[in-house]
XYZ file of C-alpha atoms in Angstrom:
422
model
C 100.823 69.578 82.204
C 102.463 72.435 84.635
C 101.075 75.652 84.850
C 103.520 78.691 86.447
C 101.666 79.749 89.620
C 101.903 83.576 88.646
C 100.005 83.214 85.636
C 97.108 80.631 87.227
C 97.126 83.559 89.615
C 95.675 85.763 87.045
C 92.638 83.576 85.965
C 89.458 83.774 87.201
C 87.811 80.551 88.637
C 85.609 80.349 85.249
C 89.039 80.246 84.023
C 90.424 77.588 85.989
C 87.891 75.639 85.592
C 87.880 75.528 81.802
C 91.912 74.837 82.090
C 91.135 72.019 84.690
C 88.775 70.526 81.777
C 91.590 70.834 78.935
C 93.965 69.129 81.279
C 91.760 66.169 82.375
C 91.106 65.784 78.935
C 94.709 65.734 77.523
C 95.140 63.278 80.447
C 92.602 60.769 78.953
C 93.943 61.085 75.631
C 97.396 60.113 76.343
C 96.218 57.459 78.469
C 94.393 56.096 75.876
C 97.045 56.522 73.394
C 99.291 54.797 75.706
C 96.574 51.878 76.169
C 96.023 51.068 72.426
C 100.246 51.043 71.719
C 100.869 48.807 74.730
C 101.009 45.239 72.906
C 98.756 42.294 74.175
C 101.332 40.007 74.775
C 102.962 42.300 77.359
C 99.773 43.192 79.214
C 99.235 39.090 78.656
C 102.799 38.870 80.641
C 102.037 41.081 83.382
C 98.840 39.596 84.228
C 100.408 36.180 84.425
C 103.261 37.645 86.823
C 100.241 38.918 88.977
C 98.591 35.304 89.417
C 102.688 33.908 90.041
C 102.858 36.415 92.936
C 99.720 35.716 94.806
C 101.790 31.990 95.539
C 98.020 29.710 95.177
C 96.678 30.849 98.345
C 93.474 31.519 98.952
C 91.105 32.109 101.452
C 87.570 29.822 101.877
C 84.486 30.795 103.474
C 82.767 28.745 106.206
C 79.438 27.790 105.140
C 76.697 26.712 106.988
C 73.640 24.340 106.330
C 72.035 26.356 104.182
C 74.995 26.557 102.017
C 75.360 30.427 102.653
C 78.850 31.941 104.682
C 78.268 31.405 108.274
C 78.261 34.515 109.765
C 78.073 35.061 113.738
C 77.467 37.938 115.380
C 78.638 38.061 118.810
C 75.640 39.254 121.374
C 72.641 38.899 118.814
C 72.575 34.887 118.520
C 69.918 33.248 120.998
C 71.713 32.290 124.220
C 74.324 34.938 123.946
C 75.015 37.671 126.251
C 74.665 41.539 125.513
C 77.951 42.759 123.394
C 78.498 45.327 126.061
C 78.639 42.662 128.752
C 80.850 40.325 126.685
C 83.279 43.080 126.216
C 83.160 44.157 129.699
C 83.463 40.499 130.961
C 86.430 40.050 128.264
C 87.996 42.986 129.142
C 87.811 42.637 133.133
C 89.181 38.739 132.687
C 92.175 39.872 130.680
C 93.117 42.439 132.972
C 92.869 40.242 136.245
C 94.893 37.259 134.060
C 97.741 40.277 133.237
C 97.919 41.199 136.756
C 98.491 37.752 138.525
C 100.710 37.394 135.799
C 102.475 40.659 136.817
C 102.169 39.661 140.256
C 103.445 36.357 140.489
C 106.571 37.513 138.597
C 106.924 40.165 141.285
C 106.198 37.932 144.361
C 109.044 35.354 142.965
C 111.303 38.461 142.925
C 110.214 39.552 146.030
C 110.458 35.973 147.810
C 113.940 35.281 146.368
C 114.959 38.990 147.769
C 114.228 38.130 151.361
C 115.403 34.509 151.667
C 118.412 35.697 150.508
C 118.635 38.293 152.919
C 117.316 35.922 156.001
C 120.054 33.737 154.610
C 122.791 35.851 155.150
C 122.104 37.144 158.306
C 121.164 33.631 160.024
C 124.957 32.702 158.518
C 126.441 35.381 159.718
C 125.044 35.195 162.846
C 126.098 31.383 163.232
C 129.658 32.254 162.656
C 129.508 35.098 165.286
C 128.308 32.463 167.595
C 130.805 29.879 166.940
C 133.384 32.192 166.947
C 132.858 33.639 170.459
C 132.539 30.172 171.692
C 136.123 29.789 170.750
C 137.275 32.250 171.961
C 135.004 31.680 175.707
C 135.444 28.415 176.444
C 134.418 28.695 180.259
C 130.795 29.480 179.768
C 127.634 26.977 179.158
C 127.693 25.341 176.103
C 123.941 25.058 177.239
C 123.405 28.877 177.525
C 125.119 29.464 174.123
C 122.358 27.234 172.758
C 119.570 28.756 173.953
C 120.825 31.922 173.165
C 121.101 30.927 169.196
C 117.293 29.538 169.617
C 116.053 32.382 170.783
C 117.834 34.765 168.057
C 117.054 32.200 165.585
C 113.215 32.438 166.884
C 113.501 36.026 166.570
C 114.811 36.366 162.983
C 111.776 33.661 162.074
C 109.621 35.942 163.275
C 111.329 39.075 161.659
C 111.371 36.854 158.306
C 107.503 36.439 158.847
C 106.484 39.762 159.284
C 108.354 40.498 156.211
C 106.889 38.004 153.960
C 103.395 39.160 155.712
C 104.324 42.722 154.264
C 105.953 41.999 150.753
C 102.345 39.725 150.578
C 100.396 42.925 151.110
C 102.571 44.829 148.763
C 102.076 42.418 146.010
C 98.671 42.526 146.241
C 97.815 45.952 146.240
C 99.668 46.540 143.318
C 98.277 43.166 141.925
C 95.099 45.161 141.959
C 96.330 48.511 140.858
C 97.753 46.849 138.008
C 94.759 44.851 137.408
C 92.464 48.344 137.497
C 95.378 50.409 135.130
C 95.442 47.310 132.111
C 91.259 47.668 132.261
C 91.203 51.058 132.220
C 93.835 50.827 129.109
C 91.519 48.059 127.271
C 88.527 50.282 128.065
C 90.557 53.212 126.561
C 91.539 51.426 123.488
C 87.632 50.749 122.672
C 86.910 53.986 122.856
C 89.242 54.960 119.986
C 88.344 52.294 117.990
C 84.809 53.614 118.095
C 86.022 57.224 117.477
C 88.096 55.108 114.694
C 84.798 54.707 113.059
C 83.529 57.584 113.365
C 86.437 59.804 111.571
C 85.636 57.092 108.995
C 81.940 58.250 108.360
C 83.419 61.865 108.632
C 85.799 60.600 105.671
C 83.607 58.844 103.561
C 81.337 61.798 103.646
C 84.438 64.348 102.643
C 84.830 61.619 99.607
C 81.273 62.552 98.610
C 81.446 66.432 99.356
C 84.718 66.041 97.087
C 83.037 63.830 94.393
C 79.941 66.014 94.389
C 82.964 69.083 93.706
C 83.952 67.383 90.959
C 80.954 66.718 89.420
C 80.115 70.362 89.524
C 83.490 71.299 87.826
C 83.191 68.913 85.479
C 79.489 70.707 84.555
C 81.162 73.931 84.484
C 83.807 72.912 82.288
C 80.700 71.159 79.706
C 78.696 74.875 80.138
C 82.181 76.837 78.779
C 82.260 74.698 75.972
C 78.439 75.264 75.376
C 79.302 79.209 76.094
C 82.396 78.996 73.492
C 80.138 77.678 70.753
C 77.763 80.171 71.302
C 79.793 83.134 71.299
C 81.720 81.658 68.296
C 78.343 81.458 66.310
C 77.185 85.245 67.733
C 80.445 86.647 66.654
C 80.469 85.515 63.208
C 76.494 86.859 62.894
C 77.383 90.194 64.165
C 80.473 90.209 61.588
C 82.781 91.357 64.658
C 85.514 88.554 63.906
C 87.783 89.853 61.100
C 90.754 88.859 59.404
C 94.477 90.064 59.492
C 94.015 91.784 56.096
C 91.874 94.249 57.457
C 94.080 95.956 59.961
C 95.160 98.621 57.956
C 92.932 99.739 55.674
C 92.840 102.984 56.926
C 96.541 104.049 56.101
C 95.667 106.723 53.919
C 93.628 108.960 55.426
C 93.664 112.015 55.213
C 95.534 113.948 57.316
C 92.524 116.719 57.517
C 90.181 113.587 58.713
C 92.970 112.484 61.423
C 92.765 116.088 62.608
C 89.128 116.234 63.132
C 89.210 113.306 65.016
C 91.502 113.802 67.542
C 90.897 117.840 68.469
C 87.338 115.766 69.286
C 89.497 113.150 71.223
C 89.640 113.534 75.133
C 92.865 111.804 74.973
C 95.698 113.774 73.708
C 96.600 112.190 70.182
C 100.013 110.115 70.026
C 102.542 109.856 67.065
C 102.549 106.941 64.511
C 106.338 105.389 65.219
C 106.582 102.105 63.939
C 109.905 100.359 64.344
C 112.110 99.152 62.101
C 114.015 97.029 63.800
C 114.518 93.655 61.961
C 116.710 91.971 65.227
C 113.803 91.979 67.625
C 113.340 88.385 68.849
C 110.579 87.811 70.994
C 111.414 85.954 74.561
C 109.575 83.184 75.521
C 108.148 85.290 78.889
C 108.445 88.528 79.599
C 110.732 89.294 82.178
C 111.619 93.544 82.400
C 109.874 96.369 81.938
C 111.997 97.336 78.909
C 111.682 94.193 77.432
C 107.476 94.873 77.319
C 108.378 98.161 76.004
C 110.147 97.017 72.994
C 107.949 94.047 72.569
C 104.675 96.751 72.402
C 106.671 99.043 70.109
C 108.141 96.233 67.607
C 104.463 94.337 67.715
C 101.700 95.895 68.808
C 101.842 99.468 67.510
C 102.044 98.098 63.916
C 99.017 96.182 64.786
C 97.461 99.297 66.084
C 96.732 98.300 69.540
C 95.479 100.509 72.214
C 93.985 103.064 69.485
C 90.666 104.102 68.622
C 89.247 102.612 65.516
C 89.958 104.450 61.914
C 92.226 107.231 64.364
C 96.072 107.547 65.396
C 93.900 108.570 68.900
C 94.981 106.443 72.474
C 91.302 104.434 73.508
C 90.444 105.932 76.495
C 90.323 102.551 78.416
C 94.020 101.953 76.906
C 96.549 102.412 79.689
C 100.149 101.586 79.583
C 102.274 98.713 82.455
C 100.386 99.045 85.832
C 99.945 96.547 88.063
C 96.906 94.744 89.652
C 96.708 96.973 92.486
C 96.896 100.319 91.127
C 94.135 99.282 88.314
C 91.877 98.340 91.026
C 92.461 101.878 93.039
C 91.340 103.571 89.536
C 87.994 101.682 88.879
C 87.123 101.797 93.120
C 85.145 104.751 92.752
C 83.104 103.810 89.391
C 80.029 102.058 88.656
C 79.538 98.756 87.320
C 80.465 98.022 84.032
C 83.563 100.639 84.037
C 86.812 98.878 82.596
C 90.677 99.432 81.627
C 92.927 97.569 79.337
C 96.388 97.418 80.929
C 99.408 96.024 79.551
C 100.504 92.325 81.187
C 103.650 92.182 82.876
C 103.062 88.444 83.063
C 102.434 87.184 79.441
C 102.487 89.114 76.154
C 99.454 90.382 76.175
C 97.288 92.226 78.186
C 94.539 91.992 80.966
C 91.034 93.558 81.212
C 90.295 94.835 84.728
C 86.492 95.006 85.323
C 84.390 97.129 87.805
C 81.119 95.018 88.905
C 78.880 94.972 92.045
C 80.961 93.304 94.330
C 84.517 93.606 93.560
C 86.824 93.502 90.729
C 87.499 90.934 87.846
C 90.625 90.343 85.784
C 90.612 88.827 82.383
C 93.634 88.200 80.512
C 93.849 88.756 76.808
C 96.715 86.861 75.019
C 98.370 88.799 72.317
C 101.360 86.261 71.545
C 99.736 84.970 67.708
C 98.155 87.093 64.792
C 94.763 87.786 67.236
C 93.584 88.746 70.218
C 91.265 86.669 72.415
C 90.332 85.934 76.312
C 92.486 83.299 78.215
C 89.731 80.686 79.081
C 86.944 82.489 78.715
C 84.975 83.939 75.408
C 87.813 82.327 72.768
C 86.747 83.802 69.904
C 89.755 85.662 67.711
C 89.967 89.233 66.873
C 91.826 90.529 64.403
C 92.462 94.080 66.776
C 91.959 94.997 70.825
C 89.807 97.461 69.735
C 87.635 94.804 67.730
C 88.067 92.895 71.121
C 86.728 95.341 73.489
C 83.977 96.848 70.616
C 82.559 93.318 70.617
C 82.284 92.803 74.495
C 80.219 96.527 74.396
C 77.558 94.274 73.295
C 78.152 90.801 74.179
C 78.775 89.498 77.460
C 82.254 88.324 78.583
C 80.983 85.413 80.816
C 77.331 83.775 81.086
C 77.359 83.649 84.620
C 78.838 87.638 85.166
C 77.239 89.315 82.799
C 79.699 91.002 81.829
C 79.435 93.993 79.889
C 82.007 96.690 78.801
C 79.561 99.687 79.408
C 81.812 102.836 80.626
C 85.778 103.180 79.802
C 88.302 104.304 82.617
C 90.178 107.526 81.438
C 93.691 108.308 82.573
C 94.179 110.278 85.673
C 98.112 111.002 85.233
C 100.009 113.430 83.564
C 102.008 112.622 80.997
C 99.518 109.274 80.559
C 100.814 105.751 82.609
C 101.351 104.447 78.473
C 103.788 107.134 77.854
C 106.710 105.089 77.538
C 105.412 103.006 75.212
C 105.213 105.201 72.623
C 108.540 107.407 73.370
């Protein structure tokens, strides 16, 4: 189920969507397949695993007299206060309980910090004091005591005014702490509410993406409708023919083949099929030379790229250009002009398109016994020029409009499809 990016690159989105379709469908189909072959008494096994896991617990409803789940909505039963209120009330409470919380942790940090500190001083000032009155044993006891009361006094009062100012401390940033968690609960609501609100913006890019889908899947339903359709017009107007047909016109007459091409524009181009019987077709092409020989060994044989019943180059045939260049040679045309260029990305070829707004590329897949449109218009044609003949009068898409109304000539000299048929 992988598609190579270079080649999806190539399709149109008419295209895509019709490949998106054939996917989804293969997709259903092996799931299916894989459904019926799965035997009951596995699925029976994994089901019973499932009910083993979930351990027999479950979860029971309140319900209230009525017998119904009791459901209570906070702010809208009688008696209750506004939601707003209750969360404001909540939220305020909570924040004041977090900061005493905070606070009192702080304050017994604080308190420890200075009696330890009060501590130390008052015991080192006690052994200054005994110490000098060791070492001065003339003077007052009684003086020596005062002295320590009135430093001890003083220190009381130092210790006071400290506690007074670690108190003050605490609460201010009681408060600022009590302010900052409110703020932060206040901040949380707010993005649960803009929570919800990406949710609506999700559940409504689930619909846009649903409603998408929907639309594809109708797209991919028309191009079936469109296949039949063309299938049916193509084998009224007779342009679908087989394999055996291809080259009935080997013997004309070389008199006939003359007349034809001196009324050619394009300048008529030698008949050299190869002979080769080692040619072994890759599964991708991947050279230049390699699309050379493939065109030389396959195609010419098949006639491709001439007009019908003549050895004459179609004028809309030209050789390996790319994307860009095919677009520079239909800018300056009207609607409806068109190319056939050789595909450097499958073996094949792709039909560059001139309408009102732009260009379109359609790739035509050459790999079996026919020719026919990746994705869109899958009818078979037993030659290009059947291909493109067909398209003159039937449209490529339903909703383009396609129609092959003007060819692009060659602007180059020698032609860009001269080496293919050196």
């Amino acid at each position: 189920m992988y598609i190579d990016p270079e080649l999806l690159a190539e399709l149109n989105e008419e295209q895509k969507h019709v490949l998106f379709y054939k996917m989804r469908e293969e997709q259903v189909r092996r799931w299916r397949e894989r459904e019926e072959n799965t035997p009951e008494g596995e699925a029976e096994l994994k089901r019973t695993l499932r009910l083993k896991q979930d351990n027999g617990k479950r979860v029971q409803w309140l319900h209230g007299i009525d017998g119904k789940v009791w459901v209570w909505i906070m702010g809208e039963a009688p008696g209750d206060k506004p939601y707003e209120q209750i969360s404001e009330e909540l939220f305020a409470e909570r924040a004041r309980q977090q900061a005493q919380k905070e606070a009192e942790e702080l304050w017994k940090q604080k308190e420890a910090e200075i009696t330890k500190k009060f501590r130390d001083a008052m015991a080192k000032e006690k052994a200054r004091i005994v110490a000098e009155k060791w070492k001065i044993e003339t003077e007052d006891r009684k003086a020596a005591k005062v002295m320590e009361e009135k430093i001890q006094e003083e220190l009381k009062k130092r210790e006071e005014e400290e506690r007074q100012r670690g108190e003050e401390q605490i609460r201010q940033q009681e408060e600022c702490r009590a302010q900052e968690l409110y703020l932060g609960l206040k901040q949380a609501q707010q993005h649960s509410q803009r929570n919800e609100k990406e949710e609506h913006e999700w559940e409504e890019q689930l619909r846009r993406s649903k409603a998408a889908d929907e639309e594809r899947s109708h797209k991919a339903r028309w191009a079936r409708d469109e296949y039949r359709r063309q299938s049916l017009r193509a084998i009224q107007k007779g342009k679908v023919a087989g394999l055996s047909n291809l080259f009935q016109i080997a013997d004309l007459k070389i008199e006939q083949e003359a007349k034809l091409n001196n009324a050619c524009h394009i300048p008529p181009v030698a008949m050299t099929v190869p002979t080769s019987k080692a040619w072994e077709r890759p599964p991708r092409p991947f050279s230049k030379e390699v699309i050379v020989q493939w065109f030389k060994e396959e195609q010419i044989p098949r006639r491709a790229g001439f007009e019908r019943n003549t050895n004459t180059v179609a004028s809309w045939f030209h050789g390996i250009i790319s994307r860009q260049e095919a677009e520079e040679l239909l800018m300056n045309k009207s609607e409806g002009a068109f190319l056939v260029r050789v595909s450097e990305k499958i073996w094949g070829y792709a039909l560059s398109y001139r309408h009102q707004s732009g260009f379109k590329h359609f790739l035509v897949d050459a790999s079996g016994d026919f020719y026919s449109f990746l994705g869109v218009d899958p009818n078979r044609h037993a030659t290009l020029t059947d291909l493109i003949d067909f398209h003159k009068e039937e449209i490529i898409t339903s909703s383009g409009g396609e129609l092959l109304l003007e060819p692009c000539r060659q602007t180059k000299n020698p032609p860009d499809y001269s080496p293919l048929f050196e």
